[in-house]
Coordinates of C-alpha atoms in Angstrom, one line a residue:
X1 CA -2.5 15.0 14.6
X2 CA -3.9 13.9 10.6
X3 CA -5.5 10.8 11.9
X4 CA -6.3 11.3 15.7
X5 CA -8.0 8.7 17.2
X6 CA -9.0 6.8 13.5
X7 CA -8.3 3.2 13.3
X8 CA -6.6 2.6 10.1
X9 CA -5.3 -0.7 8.6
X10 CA -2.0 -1.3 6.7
X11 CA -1.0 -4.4 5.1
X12 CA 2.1 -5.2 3.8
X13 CA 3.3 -3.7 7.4
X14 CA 6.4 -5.8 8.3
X15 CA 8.8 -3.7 6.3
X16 CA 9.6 -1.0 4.0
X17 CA 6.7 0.9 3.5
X18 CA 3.8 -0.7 5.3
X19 CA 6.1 -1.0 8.4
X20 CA 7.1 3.3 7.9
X21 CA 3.4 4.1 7.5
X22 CA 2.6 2.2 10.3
X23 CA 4.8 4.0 12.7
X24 CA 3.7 7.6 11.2
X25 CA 0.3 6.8 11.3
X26 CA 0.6 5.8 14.9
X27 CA 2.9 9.2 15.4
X28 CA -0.5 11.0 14.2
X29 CA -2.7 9.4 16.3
X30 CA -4.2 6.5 14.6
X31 CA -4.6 2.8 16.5
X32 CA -3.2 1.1 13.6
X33 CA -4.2 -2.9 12.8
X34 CA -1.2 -4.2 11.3
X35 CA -1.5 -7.1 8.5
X36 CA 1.4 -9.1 7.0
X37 CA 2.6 -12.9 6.6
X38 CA 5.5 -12.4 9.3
X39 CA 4.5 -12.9 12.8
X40 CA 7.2 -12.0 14.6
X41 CA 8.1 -8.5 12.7
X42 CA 5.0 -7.6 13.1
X43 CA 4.9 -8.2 17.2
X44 CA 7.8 -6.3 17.0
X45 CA 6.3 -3.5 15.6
X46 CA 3.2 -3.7 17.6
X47 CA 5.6 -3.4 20.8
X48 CA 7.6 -0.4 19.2
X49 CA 4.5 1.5 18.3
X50 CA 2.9 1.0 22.0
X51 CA 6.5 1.5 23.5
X52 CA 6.6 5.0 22.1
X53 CA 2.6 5.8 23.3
X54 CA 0.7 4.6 20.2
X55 CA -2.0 2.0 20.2
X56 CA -1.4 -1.0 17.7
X57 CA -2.8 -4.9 17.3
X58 CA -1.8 -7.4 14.5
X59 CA -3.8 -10.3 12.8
X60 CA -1.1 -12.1 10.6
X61 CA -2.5 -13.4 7.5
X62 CA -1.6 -13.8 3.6
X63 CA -3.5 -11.0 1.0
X64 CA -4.3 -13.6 -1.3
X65 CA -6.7 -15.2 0.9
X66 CA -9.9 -13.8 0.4
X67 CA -11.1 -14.5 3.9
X68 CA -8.0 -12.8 5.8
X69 CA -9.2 -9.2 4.5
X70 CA -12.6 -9.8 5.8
X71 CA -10.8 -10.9 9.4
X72 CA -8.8 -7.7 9.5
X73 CA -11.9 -5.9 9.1
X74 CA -13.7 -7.8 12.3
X75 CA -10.3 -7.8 14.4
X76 CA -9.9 -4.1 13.7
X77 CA -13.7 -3.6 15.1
X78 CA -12.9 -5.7 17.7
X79 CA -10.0 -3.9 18.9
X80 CA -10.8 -0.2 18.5
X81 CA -14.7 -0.5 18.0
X82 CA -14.4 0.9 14.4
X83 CA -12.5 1.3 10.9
X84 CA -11.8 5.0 9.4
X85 CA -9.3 3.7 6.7
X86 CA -6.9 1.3 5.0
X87 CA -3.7 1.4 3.4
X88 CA -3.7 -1.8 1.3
X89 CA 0.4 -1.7 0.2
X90 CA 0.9 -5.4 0.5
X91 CA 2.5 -6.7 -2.9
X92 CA 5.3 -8.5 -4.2
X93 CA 7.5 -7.8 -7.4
X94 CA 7.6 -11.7 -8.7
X95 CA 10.8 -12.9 -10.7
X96 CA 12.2 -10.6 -13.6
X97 CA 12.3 -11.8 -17.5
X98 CA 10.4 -11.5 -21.1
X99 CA 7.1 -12.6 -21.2
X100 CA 8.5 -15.1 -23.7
X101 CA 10.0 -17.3 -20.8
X102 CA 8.1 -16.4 -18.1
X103 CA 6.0 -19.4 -16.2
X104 CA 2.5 -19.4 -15.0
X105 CA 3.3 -19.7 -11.9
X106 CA 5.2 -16.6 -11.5
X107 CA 2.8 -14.7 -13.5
X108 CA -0.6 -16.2 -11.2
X109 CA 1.4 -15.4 -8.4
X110 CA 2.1 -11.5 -8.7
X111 CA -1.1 -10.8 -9.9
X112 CA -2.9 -12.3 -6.7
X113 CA -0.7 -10.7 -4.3
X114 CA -1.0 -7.4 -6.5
X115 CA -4.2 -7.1 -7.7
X116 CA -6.9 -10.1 -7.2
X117 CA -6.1 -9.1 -3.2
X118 CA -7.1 -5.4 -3.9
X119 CA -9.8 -6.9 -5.1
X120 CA -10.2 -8.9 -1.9
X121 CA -9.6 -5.6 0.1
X122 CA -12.0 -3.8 -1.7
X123 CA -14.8 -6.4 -1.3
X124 CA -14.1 -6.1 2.6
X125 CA -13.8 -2.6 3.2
X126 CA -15.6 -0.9 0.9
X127 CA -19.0 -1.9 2.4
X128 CA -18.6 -0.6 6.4
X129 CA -17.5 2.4 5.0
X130 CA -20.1 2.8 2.2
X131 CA -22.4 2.1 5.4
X132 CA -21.3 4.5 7.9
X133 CA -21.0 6.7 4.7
X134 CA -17.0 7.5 5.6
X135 CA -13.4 6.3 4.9
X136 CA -10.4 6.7 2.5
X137 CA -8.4 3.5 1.1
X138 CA -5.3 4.4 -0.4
X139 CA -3.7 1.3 -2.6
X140 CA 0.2 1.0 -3.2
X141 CA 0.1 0.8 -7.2
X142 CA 3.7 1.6 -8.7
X143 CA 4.6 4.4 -11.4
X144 CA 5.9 1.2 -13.5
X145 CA 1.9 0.3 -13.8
X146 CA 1.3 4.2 -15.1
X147 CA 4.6 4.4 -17.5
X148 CA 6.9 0.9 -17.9
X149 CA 8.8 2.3 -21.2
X150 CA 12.6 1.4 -20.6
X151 CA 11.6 -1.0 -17.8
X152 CA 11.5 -4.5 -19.7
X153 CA 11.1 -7.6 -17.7
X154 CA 8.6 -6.4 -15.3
X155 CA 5.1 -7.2 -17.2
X156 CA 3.6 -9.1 -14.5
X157 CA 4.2 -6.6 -12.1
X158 CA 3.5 -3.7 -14.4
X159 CA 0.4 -5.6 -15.6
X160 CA -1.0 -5.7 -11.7
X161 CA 0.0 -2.4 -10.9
X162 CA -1.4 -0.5 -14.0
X163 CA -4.7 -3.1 -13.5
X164 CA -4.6 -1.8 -9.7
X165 CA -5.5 1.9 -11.2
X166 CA -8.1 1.0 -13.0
X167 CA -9.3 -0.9 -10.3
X168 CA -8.8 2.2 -7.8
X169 CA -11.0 4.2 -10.5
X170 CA -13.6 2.1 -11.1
X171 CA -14.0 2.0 -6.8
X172 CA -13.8 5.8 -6.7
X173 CA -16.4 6.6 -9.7
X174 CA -18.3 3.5 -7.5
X175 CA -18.4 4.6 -4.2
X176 CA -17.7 8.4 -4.2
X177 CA -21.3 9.0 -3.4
X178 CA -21.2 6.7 -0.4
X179 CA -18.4 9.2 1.4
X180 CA -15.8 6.6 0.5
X181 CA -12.6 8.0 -1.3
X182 CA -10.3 5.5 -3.2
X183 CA -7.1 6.6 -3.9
X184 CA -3.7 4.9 -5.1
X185 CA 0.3 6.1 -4.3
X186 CA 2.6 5.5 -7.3
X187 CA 6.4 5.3 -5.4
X188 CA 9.1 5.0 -7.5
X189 CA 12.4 2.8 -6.4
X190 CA 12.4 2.7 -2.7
X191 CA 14.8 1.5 -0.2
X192 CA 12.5 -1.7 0.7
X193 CA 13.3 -5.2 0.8
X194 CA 11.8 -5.2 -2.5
X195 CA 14.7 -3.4 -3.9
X196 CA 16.7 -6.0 -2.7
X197 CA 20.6 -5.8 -0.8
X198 CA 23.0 -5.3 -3.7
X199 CA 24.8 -1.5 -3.6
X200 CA 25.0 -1.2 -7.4
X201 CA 21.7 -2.4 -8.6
X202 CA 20.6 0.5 -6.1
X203 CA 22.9 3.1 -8.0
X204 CA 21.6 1.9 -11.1
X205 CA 18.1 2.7 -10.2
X206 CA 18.6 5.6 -8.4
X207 CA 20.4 7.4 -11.4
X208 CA 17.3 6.3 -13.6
X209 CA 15.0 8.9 -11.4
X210 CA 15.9 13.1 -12.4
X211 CA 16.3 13.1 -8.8
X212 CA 19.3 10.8 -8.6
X213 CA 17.9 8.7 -5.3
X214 CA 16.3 6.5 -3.9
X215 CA 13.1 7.3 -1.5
X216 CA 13.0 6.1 2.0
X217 CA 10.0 4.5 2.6
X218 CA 8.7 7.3 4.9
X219 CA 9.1 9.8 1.9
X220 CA 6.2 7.4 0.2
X221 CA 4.4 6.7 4.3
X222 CA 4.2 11.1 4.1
X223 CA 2.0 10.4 0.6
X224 CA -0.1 7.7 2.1
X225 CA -0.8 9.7 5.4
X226 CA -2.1 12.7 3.0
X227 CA -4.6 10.5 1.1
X228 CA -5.6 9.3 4.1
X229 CA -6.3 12.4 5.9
X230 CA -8.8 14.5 5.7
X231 CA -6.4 17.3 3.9
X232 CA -7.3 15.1 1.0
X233 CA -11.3 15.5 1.5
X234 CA -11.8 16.1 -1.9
X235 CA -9.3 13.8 -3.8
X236 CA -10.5 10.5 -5.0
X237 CA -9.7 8.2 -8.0
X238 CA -6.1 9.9 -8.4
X239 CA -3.2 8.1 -9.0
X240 CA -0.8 10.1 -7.0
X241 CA 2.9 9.9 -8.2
X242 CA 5.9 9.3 -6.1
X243 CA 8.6 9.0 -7.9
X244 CA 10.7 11.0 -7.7
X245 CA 10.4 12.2 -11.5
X246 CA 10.7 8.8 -12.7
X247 CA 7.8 8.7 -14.9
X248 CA 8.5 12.7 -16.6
X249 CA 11.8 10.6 -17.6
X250 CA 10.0 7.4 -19.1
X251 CA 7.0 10.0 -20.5

């Protein structure tokens, strides 16, 4: 059991991968605290996890507010008495097109629900564990933030992912002396949601990958669970790829 009897939080955990690393982490024994905008997924998850013997609570909320990361952290105390870790994989990809005739709006949007709520995460987590001198966050940043060549349309996203690393980096040089290990998971196209419903845009970015695929989300859950663990006791500030080759192609 990787995480036996450690409270971790995931956010982002109504679907795709939040919602797969949710269920694995409660498969390894965490009590997971489940964050997301959707209410009623998230109940439903809750009851899935505890209907197969795991322990689970939800606190619905949006990333972009500054005080919900801060709640997550108290509810998760309340619930289990502690916090070991946090997967922080909420995002959004924001709409698709040149910089040239992109809005504001779009642009302010994907980089809070990216990046400024890392930054919100960060500022909420990082102290307990920096105080109890333990704990491992693990950030979904994208391989499109480490290599976008061939991938126009997607700088606001790009720009929050590849800002998310540096971010990740900055934490882990920060805080690696506290017993805190930062770490970020690169996936590559993943059947998510995100990726949206249409068959061919799917074959289209599957063939872009060497490995001619898509990943299921709990391909990308199995990376987050490693960073997590403490397998990964001496891995912090990495940028671990999941991508199925995706960037080797781009690079």
């Amino acid at each position: 059991m990787e995480l036996d009897r450690k409270t971790i939080i995931v956010t982002g955990a109504s679907s795709g991968i939040g919602a797969a690393a949710a269920l694995l982490f409660a498969s390894e024994g965490a009590n997971v605290v489940l964050g997301a905008r959707r209410k009623e997924e998230l109940d439903q998850l809750v009851g899935q996890i505890v209907q197969s013997n795991g322990k689970a609570a939800c606190l619905p909320g949006d990333v972009t507010d500054e005080t919900y990361a801060g709640s997550l952290m108290d509810f998760a105390q309340d619930r289990f008495g502690t916090v070991d870790g946090a997967f922080n994989n909420a995002g959004v990809m924001g709409d698709m097109g040149p910089v040239s005739q992109m809005d504001r709006a779009n642009w302010d949007a994907v980089i809070a629900a990216n990046l400024t709520s890392a930054f919100y995460a960060a500022k909420a987590q990082i102290p307990f564990f920096a105080e109890k001198r333990s704990g491992a966050i693990v950030f979904t940043s994208s391989f499109v933030g480490y290599s976008n060549g061939g991938m126009p349309g997607m700088a606001a996203y790009a720009a929050s992912k590849a800002g998310m690393i540096g971010l990740v980096q900055a934490l882990a040089a920060e805080h690696a002396s506290d017993g805190v290990r930062i770490n970020a998971i690169l996936p590559g196209g993943t059947k998510t949601p995100m990726a949206g419903e249409d068959p061919n845009t799917h074959d289209f970015v599957a063939n872009l990958h060497p490995i001619k695929r898509l990943a299921d989300p709990r391909e990308i859950a199995q990376s987050a669970l490693y960073l997590l663990s403490d397998r990964a006791s001496f891995v912090t500030g990495a940028p671990m790829i999941v991508d199925g080759g995706m960037s080797v192609r781009l690079l």
